[in-house]
């Protein structure tokens, strides 16, 4: 596959991240452009939460290669650029033009530029040019990589701050970032994407940020306003005028019939969104989203089997992030810093790499009880303020922190 891409495009995609590897170690594809920044973010998130410098160092060069190949093959003005074909529905239309039928795969024959390098996880939904979904993931990955470089004493850094300004110039409409804009053709789609801030959610989990709080809250509120549909959930894409494109065309100049991915809810996306809403203090909106998921799957009788690309799909495991989001809990394993900014009073479970146990939050204090493992904390931040104490708690120990 790699050799074919090099031969057809003249671009060496070495460093692209594969979609998945089968049990027989067969790689399925390399054409998803969102996987490279996601690889960088997952690598750094695991490293930072665990404080594992060996793991951080072992994949540093691969993370750098993932960034460099994206810069080399798939950017415009520093942001990720989606060239056609960027969606399976577009490929189906092109294939249907052939007299040999839709089963043929003629799109690589039409032009050397039609090798699929720009598909993303919403693979049956064409976005061309610059998209907030991939570009915000991209910016977040560069910021995370810079911090990783600093920790390892490496002199490799990328200018992500300048890209934030460009992102807003291309896509910001005052409420949210438009679904996509192609600066080459001038084409635009102004739909609201429920996952447009996924990259910034990663940054939040990492204790980082590159968008201002007002912008983040505006976008999240707009997603709830436009994408949340009563008795349906949060659909992936929504036009602000209420137009629903299912079985009709998208509202953009591509003249493509919309796939179901635009006009449907994915609970894995909804759980991530609820988590992000909670971290930003939008508790009522988060509860509204979570209530919709619960009632939908309880009614369907499939409470433990969430459907996306088939049953028992993996994306709904993002539900796990709801727990630290309600607790406002983050952990930096490199500095052993525990941050707790609870959104509600609660009694629940806390989950950290080295320990798990009970957490109880009241108006004036937070109680932690270690049920397994060992909790070592050098710095504590509660409700945005530093607490002058350390924690070295073993199984059975309780810790009380005043608010």
Coordinates of C-alpha atoms in Angstrom, one line a residue, residues 42 86 89 153 161 177 238 274 276 309 351:
X42 CA -3.0 9.0 23.0
X86 CA -12.3 12.3 1.5
X89 CA -20.0 8.2 -0.4
X153 CA 14.9 17.7 27.1
X161 CA -0.5 29.1 18.5
X177 CA -16.5 26.3 13.7
X238 CA -26.6 19.6 12.1
X274 CA -21.0 15.0 28.0
X276 CA -16.3 17.8 27.9
X309 CA -20.2 0.3 13.0
X351 CA -9.7 5.8 39.0

